[in-house]
Amino acid sequence: MTTNKRHELITILAEQENQYISGQALSDMLHVSRTAIWKHINELKKDGYQFESVPNKGYRLIAKSNILNESTIKWGLNTNWLGQAIEYRKEVPSTQDLAHELARKGAAHGTVVTAERQVAGRGRMDRRFVSDHDGGIWMSLILRPNIPPYQASQMTLFVAVTLVDVLERITNQSIKIKWPNDLFINGKKLAGILTEMQAELETIQYLVIGFGINVNQGKQDFPKDLQEKTTSLGMEADYKWDKLMLIQEILQEFELAYDHYLQSGFANVKEKWLKHAYKLNETIQIATPKEEYTAIVKGITDDGALIVENSEQERKTIYSAEIKW
Ligand code: BTN
């Protein structure tokens, strides 16, 4: 039986809620033999699903899986195009690198690459991104948007506000976006986003949007030098989050928000970004290769640059600089 049939099978069983459904009914609905159904139920059990089977009544799903893999992510995932293809690995150097490799080979728009651990996770400006622990969500999405390359920088802001929307809704925490694209809770880093693009002058071939979210790590799970600067959803709420549920919620909300953004433009994204901006109207220290000064954070431009105001009330646009937050 193919993975698709298996997906259909688990979907049917989940929709039955507490009702039993007979092996015969399942075999009729899926056009496979009863033996195939039985074999597949056994495979699903190995994936962490729990069933009750009663002679003459059939099967009933009693607990969904909390094991992460390609099929458990797909089961119950309510999306049209995002995550139709999922590449799941226990361990990779970097989901970002794997996503680039797959995209070069023609992977479809909406392909999701995720891993339990990354041993060479990358952050912006080629910095390391610590993600060798299975407590986090490490994920890269392959997107093939029909937008000009200059607009890609908006996508980064779009991803930040979308993640904030989902995570605030589910966890009830207040999350800030630190320019350009870190998510912060209570002054500590929760998540990082990395947008990379393969493009020609006028067209984007593909984007790889990577994000890493600290979910269930404890303080000791971070290297010593990061322990005071980093946090996780679990540490903030003193709760062990269901990563599978979070992944599905993120993908569902991402797809809706993405379609909406492409149809209706950037204004809504920018407004949300500003509502969550870290240190908006507060003073920060800026060091560019040319100068160092203090300035007040005022907002962002439509291409995602930071607007600050110096002590002479002059406004400046910052594209990349070292900022002492
Ligand atoms: C940053 O903090 O500078 C951005 C971090 C981006 C991390 C994600 S985790 C999934 C994907 N794979 C990587 O190697 N990096 C991104």
CSV table of C-alpha atoms and ligand atoms in Angstrom, one decimal:
chain,number,residue,atom,x,y,z
A,1,MET,CA,0.0,0.0,0.0
A,2,THR,CA,1.4,3.4,-0.9
A,3,THR,CA,2.0,6.2,1.6
A,4,ASN,CA,-1.0,7.9,0.0
A,5,LYS,CA,-3.3,5.1,0.8
A,6,ARG,CA,-2.0,5.0,4.3
A,7,HIS,CA,-2.7,8.7,4.6
A,8,GLU,CA,-6.2,8.1,3.4
A,9,LEU,CA,-6.6,5.2,5.9
A,10,ILE,CA,-5.6,7.2,8.9
A,11,THR,CA,-7.7,10.2,7.7
A,12,ILE,CA,-10.8,8.0,7.5
A,13,LEU,CA,-10.1,6.5,10.9
A,14,ALA,CA,-9.6,9.9,12.5
A,15,GLU,CA,-12.8,11.2,11.0
A,16,GLN,CA,-14.8,8.3,12.6
A,17,GLU,CA,-13.9,9.8,16.0
A,18,ASN,CA,-15.0,7.1,18.5
A,19,GLN,CA,-16.9,4.8,16.0
A,20,TYR,CA,-15.6,1.5,14.9
A,21,ILE,CA,-15.2,0.9,11.2
A,22,SER,CA,-15.0,-2.6,9.8
A,23,GLY,CA,-12.0,-3.9,7.8
A,24,GLN,CA,-14.4,-4.7,4.9
A,25,ALA,CA,-15.6,-1.1,4.8
A,26,LEU,CA,-12.1,0.2,4.9
A,27,SER,CA,-11.0,-2.2,2.1
A,28,ASP,CA,-14.0,-1.1,0.0
A,29,MET,CA,-13.3,2.6,0.5
A,30,LEU,CA,-9.6,2.3,-0.3
A,31,HIS,CA,-9.9,-0.3,-3.0
A,32,VAL,CA,-7.4,-2.6,-1.4
A,33,SER,CA,-7.6,-6.0,0.2
A,34,ARG,CA,-8.5,-6.6,3.9
A,35,THR,CA,-5.0,-8.1,4.4
A,36,ALA,CA,-3.5,-4.8,3.1
A,37,ILE,CA,-5.6,-2.9,5.6
A,38,TRP,CA,-4.4,-5.1,8.4
A,39,LYS,CA,-0.8,-4.8,7.4
A,40,HIS,CA,-1.1,-1.1,7.2
A,41,ILE,CA,-2.7,-0.8,10.6
A,42,ASN,CA,0.4,-2.6,11.9
A,43,GLU,CA,2.7,-0.2,10.2
A,44,LEU,CA,0.7,2.7,11.6
A,45,LYS,CA,1.1,1.2,15.1
A,46,LYS,CA,4.8,1.3,14.6
A,47,ASP,CA,4.4,5.0,13.8
A,48,GLY,CA,2.9,5.6,17.2
A,49,TYR,CA,-0.8,5.5,16.4
A,50,GLN,CA,-2.9,3.4,18.8
A,51,PHE,CA,-5.9,1.4,17.7
A,52,GLU,CA,-8.5,-0.8,19.3
A,53,SER,CA,-9.7,-3.6,17.1
A,54,VAL,CA,-12.8,-5.6,18.1
A,55,PRO,CA,-14.0,-8.7,16.1
A,56,ASN,CA,-17.1,-8.0,14.1
A,57,LYS,CA,-16.9,-4.3,14.8
A,58,GLY,CA,-13.6,-3.3,13.2
A,59,TYR,CA,-11.0,-0.7,14.1
A,60,ARG,CA,-11.1,2.5,16.1
A,61,LEU,CA,-8.3,5.1,16.5
A,62,ILE,CA,-7.7,5.8,20.1
A,63,ALA,CA,-4.6,7.9,20.1
A,64,LYS,CA,-2.8,9.9,17.5
A,65,SER,CA,1.0,9.6,17.1
A,66,ASN,CA,3.4,12.0,18.7
A,67,ILE,CA,6.3,10.5,16.7
A,68,LEU,CA,7.6,12.9,14.1
A,69,ASN,CA,8.1,11.7,10.6
A,70,GLU,CA,6.9,12.3,7.1
A,71,SER,CA,3.6,10.5,7.4
A,72,THR,CA,2.7,11.7,10.9
A,73,ILE,CA,3.3,15.3,9.8
A,74,LYS,CA,1.1,14.7,6.7
A,75,TRP,CA,-1.7,13.1,8.7
A,76,GLY,CA,-4.3,15.7,9.7
A,77,LEU,CA,-2.3,18.4,7.8
A,78,ASN,CA,-4.9,20.7,6.3
A,79,THR,CA,-3.0,22.3,3.5
A,80,ASN,CA,-3.4,22.4,-0.3
A,81,TRP,CA,0.1,22.8,-1.4
A,82,LEU,CA,2.5,23.3,1.5
A,83,GLY,CA,3.9,20.0,2.8
A,84,GLN,CA,2.5,17.9,0.0
A,85,ALA,CA,6.1,16.7,-0.2
A,86,ILE,CA,7.9,16.4,3.1
A,87,GLU,CA,11.6,15.4,3.5
A,88,TYR,CA,12.1,14.3,7.1
A,89,ARG,CA,15.5,13.3,8.5
A,90,LYS,CA,16.6,12.3,12.0
A,91,GLU,CA,19.8,14.2,11.5
A,92,VAL,CA,21.2,16.5,8.8
A,93,PRO,CA,24.0,19.0,8.6
A,94,SER,CA,21.4,21.6,7.8
A,95,THR,CA,17.9,21.5,6.5
A,96,GLN,CA,18.7,24.6,4.6
A,97,ASP,CA,21.5,22.9,2.6
A,98,LEU,CA,19.3,19.9,1.9
A,99,ALA,CA,16.5,22.1,0.7
A,100,HIS,CA,18.9,23.9,-1.7
A,101,GLU,CA,20.0,20.5,-3.0
A,102,LEU,CA,16.4,19.4,-3.5
A,103,ALA,CA,15.3,22.7,-5.1
A,104,ARG,CA,18.2,22.5,-7.6
A,105,LYS,CA,16.9,19.0,-8.6
A,106,GLY,CA,13.5,20.5,-9.2
A,107,ALA,CA,11.6,19.9,-5.8
A,108,ALA,CA,8.1,21.3,-6.0
A,109,HIS,CA,6.9,24.6,-4.6
A,110,GLY,CA,5.8,23.9,-1.0
A,111,THR,CA,8.3,21.1,-0.3
A,112,VAL,CA,9.0,21.0,3.5
A,113,VAL,CA,12.4,19.8,4.8
A,114,THR,CA,12.7,19.1,8.5
A,115,ALA,CA,15.0,17.3,10.8
A,116,GLU,CA,15.1,16.3,14.4
A,117,ARG,CA,18.7,17.6,14.8
A,118,GLN,CA,21.1,19.7,12.7
A,119,VAL,CA,24.8,19.3,13.3
A,120,ALA,CA,25.8,22.2,11.1
A,121,GLY,CA,22.8,24.6,11.4
A,122,ARG,CA,23.4,28.0,9.8
A,123,GLY,CA,22.3,31.4,10.8
A,124,ARG,CA,22.5,34.7,9.0
A,125,MET,CA,25.9,35.9,7.9
A,126,ASP,CA,27.2,32.4,8.1
A,127,ARG,CA,27.0,32.3,11.8
A,128,ARG,CA,26.4,28.9,13.6
A,129,PHE,CA,22.9,28.2,14.6
A,130,VAL,CA,22.8,25.8,17.5
A,131,SER,CA,20.2,23.1,16.6
A,132,ASP,CA,21.8,19.8,17.5
A,133,HIS,CA,19.1,19.0,20.1
A,134,ASP,CA,15.8,17.4,19.2
A,135,GLY,CA,13.8,19.8,21.3
A,136,GLY,CA,13.4,22.3,18.5
A,137,ILE,CA,11.7,22.7,15.2
A,138,TRP,CA,14.3,23.0,12.4
A,139,MET,CA,12.6,23.5,9.1
A,140,SER,CA,13.2,24.8,5.6
A,141,LEU,CA,10.5,25.5,3.0
A,142,ILE,CA,11.1,25.5,-0.7
A,143,LEU,CA,9.0,28.2,-2.4
A,144,ARG,CA,8.7,29.3,-6.0
A,145,PRO,CA,6.9,32.6,-5.8
A,146,ASN,CA,6.1,34.5,-8.9
A,147,ILE,CA,7.5,37.8,-7.6
A,148,PRO,CA,10.5,39.9,-8.7
A,149,PRO,CA,13.7,39.2,-6.7
A,150,TYR,CA,13.7,42.7,-5.1
A,151,GLN,CA,10.5,41.7,-3.3
A,152,ALA,CA,12.0,38.7,-1.7
A,153,SER,CA,13.2,40.7,1.3
A,154,GLN,CA,9.6,41.3,2.2
A,155,MET,CA,9.2,37.5,2.5
A,156,THR,CA,11.5,37.5,5.5
A,157,LEU,CA,9.3,39.9,7.3
A,158,PHE,CA,6.2,38.0,6.2
A,159,VAL,CA,7.6,34.8,7.7
A,160,ALA,CA,8.4,36.6,11.0
A,161,VAL,CA,4.9,37.9,11.5
A,162,THR,CA,3.3,34.6,10.4
A,163,LEU,CA,5.4,32.7,13.0
A,164,VAL,CA,4.6,35.3,15.7
A,165,ASP,CA,0.8,35.0,14.9
A,166,VAL,CA,0.8,31.2,15.2
A,167,LEU,CA,3.1,31.0,18.2
A,168,GLU,CA,1.3,33.7,20.2
A,169,ARG,CA,-2.1,32.2,19.5
A,170,ILE,CA,-1.0,28.7,20.6
A,171,THR,CA,1.3,29.5,23.5
A,172,ASN,CA,-0.3,32.8,24.8
A,173,GLN,CA,3.2,34.3,25.1
A,174,SER,CA,4.0,37.8,23.9
A,175,ILE,CA,6.6,37.5,21.1
A,176,LYS,CA,8.7,40.3,19.7
A,177,ILE,CA,10.5,40.6,16.3
A,178,LYS,CA,14.1,41.8,16.6
A,179,TRP,CA,15.2,43.3,13.3
A,180,PRO,CA,15.9,41.8,11.0
A,181,ASN,CA,14.4,38.5,11.9
A,182,ASP,CA,14.9,37.0,15.3
A,183,LEU,CA,11.9,36.2,17.5
A,184,PHE,CA,12.3,37.1,21.1
A,185,ILE,CA,10.4,36.4,24.3
A,186,ASN,CA,11.2,38.4,27.4
A,187,GLY,CA,14.4,39.7,25.9
A,188,LYS,CA,15.8,36.3,24.9
A,189,LYS,CA,16.1,34.6,21.5
A,190,LEU,CA,13.4,32.1,20.7
A,191,ALA,CA,13.7,31.6,17.0
A,192,GLY,CA,15.7,32.7,14.0
A,193,ILE,CA,14.8,33.0,10.3
A,194,LEU,CA,17.0,32.7,7.3
A,195,THR,CA,15.7,33.5,3.8
A,196,GLU,CA,17.9,32.5,0.9
A,197,MET,CA,17.2,33.0,-2.8
A,198,GLN,CA,18.3,31.6,-6.1
A,199,ALA,CA,17.5,34.1,-8.8
A,200,GLU,CA,18.3,35.6,-12.1
A,201,LEU,CA,18.0,39.3,-12.8
A,202,GLU,CA,14.2,39.3,-13.2
A,203,THR,CA,13.0,36.0,-11.8
A,204,ILE,CA,13.2,34.0,-8.7
A,205,GLN,CA,14.0,30.4,-9.3
A,206,TYR,CA,13.4,29.4,-5.8
A,207,LEU,CA,13.5,30.6,-2.2
A,208,VAL,CA,14.5,28.6,0.7
A,209,ILE,CA,13.0,29.9,3.9
A,210,GLY,CA,14.5,28.3,7.0
A,211,PHE,CA,13.5,28.8,10.6
A,212,GLY,CA,14.6,27.3,13.8
A,213,ILE,CA,12.3,27.5,16.9
A,214,ASN,CA,13.4,26.5,20.3
A,215,VAL,CA,10.5,24.4,21.6
A,216,ASN,CA,11.3,22.0,24.4
A,217,GLN,CA,14.9,22.6,25.3
A,218,GLY,CA,15.8,23.4,28.9
A,219,LYS,CA,18.5,25.9,29.8
A,220,GLN,CA,21.2,23.1,30.2
A,221,ASP,CA,20.5,22.0,26.6
A,222,PHE,CA,22.1,25.2,25.2
A,223,PRO,CA,25.8,25.9,25.2
A,224,LYS,CA,27.1,27.9,28.2
A,225,ASP,CA,27.7,31.0,26.2
A,226,LEU,CA,24.0,31.1,25.0
A,227,GLN,CA,22.3,30.1,28.2
A,228,GLU,CA,21.5,33.7,29.3
A,229,LYS,CA,20.6,34.9,25.8
A,230,THR,CA,18.3,32.1,24.6
A,231,THR,CA,15.0,30.6,25.6
A,232,SER,CA,12.5,28.1,24.4
A,233,LEU,CA,8.7,27.9,24.4
A,234,GLY,CA,8.9,25.2,27.0
A,235,MET,CA,11.1,27.2,29.4
A,236,GLU,CA,8.8,30.2,29.1
A,237,ALA,CA,5.6,28.3,29.8
A,238,ASP,CA,7.0,25.4,31.9
A,239,TYR,CA,5.2,23.0,29.5
A,240,LYS,CA,6.3,20.4,27.1
A,241,TRP,CA,4.8,21.3,23.7
A,242,ASP,CA,3.6,18.9,21.1
A,243,LYS,CA,6.0,19.5,18.2
A,244,LEU,CA,3.9,17.7,15.7
A,245,MET,CA,0.9,19.9,16.5
A,246,LEU,CA,3.0,23.0,16.3
A,247,ILE,CA,4.5,22.0,12.9
A,248,GLN,CA,1.0,21.4,11.5
A,249,GLU,CA,-0.3,24.6,12.8
A,250,ILE,CA,2.6,26.5,11.4
A,251,LEU,CA,2.3,25.0,8.0
A,252,GLN,CA,-1.5,25.6,7.8
A,253,GLU,CA,-1.2,29.2,8.9
A,254,PHE,CA,1.8,29.8,6.7
A,255,GLU,CA,-0.1,28.6,3.6
A,256,LEU,CA,-3.1,30.8,4.3
A,257,ALA,CA,-1.0,33.8,5.1
A,258,TYR,CA,1.2,33.3,2.1
A,259,ASP,CA,-1.7,33.2,-0.4
A,260,HIS,CA,-3.2,36.2,1.3
A,261,TYR,CA,0.1,38.2,1.2
A,262,LEU,CA,0.6,37.4,-2.5
A,263,GLN,CA,-2.9,38.6,-3.3
A,264,SER,CA,-3.2,41.6,-1.1
A,265,GLY,CA,0.3,42.9,-0.7
A,266,PHE,CA,2.7,44.0,2.0
A,267,ALA,CA,0.8,46.7,4.0
A,268,ASN,CA,-0.8,44.2,6.4
A,269,VAL,CA,2.5,42.4,7.0
A,270,LYS,CA,4.2,45.7,7.8
A,271,GLU,CA,1.5,46.8,10.2
A,272,LYS,CA,1.8,43.5,12.1
A,273,TRP,CA,5.6,43.7,12.1
A,274,LEU,CA,5.5,47.1,13.7
A,275,LYS,CA,3.1,45.9,16.3
A,276,HIS,CA,5.6,43.3,17.4
A,277,ALA,CA,8.8,45.3,16.8
A,278,TYR,CA,11.4,44.8,19.5
A,279,LYS,CA,12.6,48.1,21.0
A,280,LEU,CA,10.4,50.3,18.8
A,281,ASN,CA,11.0,53.9,19.8
A,282,GLU,CA,13.8,52.8,22.1
A,283,THR,CA,17.5,53.7,21.8
A,284,ILE,CA,20.0,51.3,20.3
A,285,GLN,CA,23.7,51.4,19.5
A,286,ILE,CA,24.6,51.1,15.8
A,287,ALA,CA,28.1,50.3,14.4
A,288,THR,CA,28.5,50.4,10.7
A,289,PRO,CA,32.0,50.0,9.1
A,290,LYS,CA,32.0,53.9,8.7
A,291,GLU,CA,30.5,55.1,12.0
A,292,GLU,CA,29.1,54.3,15.4
A,293,TYR,CA,26.2,56.1,17.0
A,294,THR,CA,23.1,55.8,19.2
A,295,ALA,CA,19.7,56.0,17.5
A,296,ILE,CA,16.0,55.4,18.1
A,297,VAL,CA,14.2,52.6,16.3
A,298,LYS,CA,11.4,54.1,14.2
A,299,GLY,CA,10.2,51.4,11.9
A,300,ILE,CA,10.9,49.6,8.7
A,301,THR,CA,10.8,50.4,5.0
A,302,ASP,CA,8.8,48.3,2.4
A,303,ASP,CA,11.9,46.4,1.6
A,304,GLY,CA,12.6,45.4,5.1
A,305,ALA,CA,15.3,47.9,6.0
A,306,LEU,CA,15.4,49.4,9.5
A,307,ILE,CA,14.5,53.1,10.0
A,308,VAL,CA,16.3,54.8,12.8
A,309,GLU,CA,16.6,58.4,14.0
A,310,ASN,CA,19.9,59.8,15.3
A,311,SER,CA,20.4,62.5,18.0
A,312,GLU,CA,20.1,65.2,15.3
A,313,GLN,CA,16.7,63.9,14.4
A,314,GLU,CA,17.9,62.7,11.1
A,315,ARG,CA,16.4,59.5,9.8
A,316,LYS,CA,18.6,56.8,8.4
A,317,THR,CA,17.9,53.5,6.7
A,318,ILE,CA,19.9,50.6,7.9
A,319,TYR,CA,20.4,47.6,5.6
A,320,SER,CA,23.0,45.7,7.6
A,321,ALA,CA,24.9,46.8,10.6
A,322,GLU,CA,26.0,45.5,13.9
A,323,ILE,CA,23.3,46.6,16.4
A,324,LYS,CA,23.8,46.4,20.1
A,325,TRP,CA,20.3,45.8,21.3
B,1,BTN,C1,19.6,33.2,12.5
B,1,BTN,O1,19.3,33.1,13.7
B,1,BTN,O2,20.5,33.9,12.1
B,1,BTN,C2,18.7,32.4,11.5
B,1,BTN,C3,18.6,31.0,11.9
B,1,BTN,C4,18.0,30.1,10.9
B,1,BTN,C5,18.0,28.7,11.4
B,1,BTN,C6,17.2,27.7,10.5
B,1,BTN,S1,16.9,26.2,11.3
B,1,BTN,C7,16.4,25.5,9.8
B,1,BTN,C8,17.3,26.0,8.7
B,1,BTN,N1,18.5,25.3,8.6
B,1,BTN,C9,19.6,26.0,8.9
B,1,BTN,O3,20.8,25.5,8.9
B,1,BTN,N2,19.3,27.2,9.2
B,1,BTN,C10,17.8,27.4,9.2
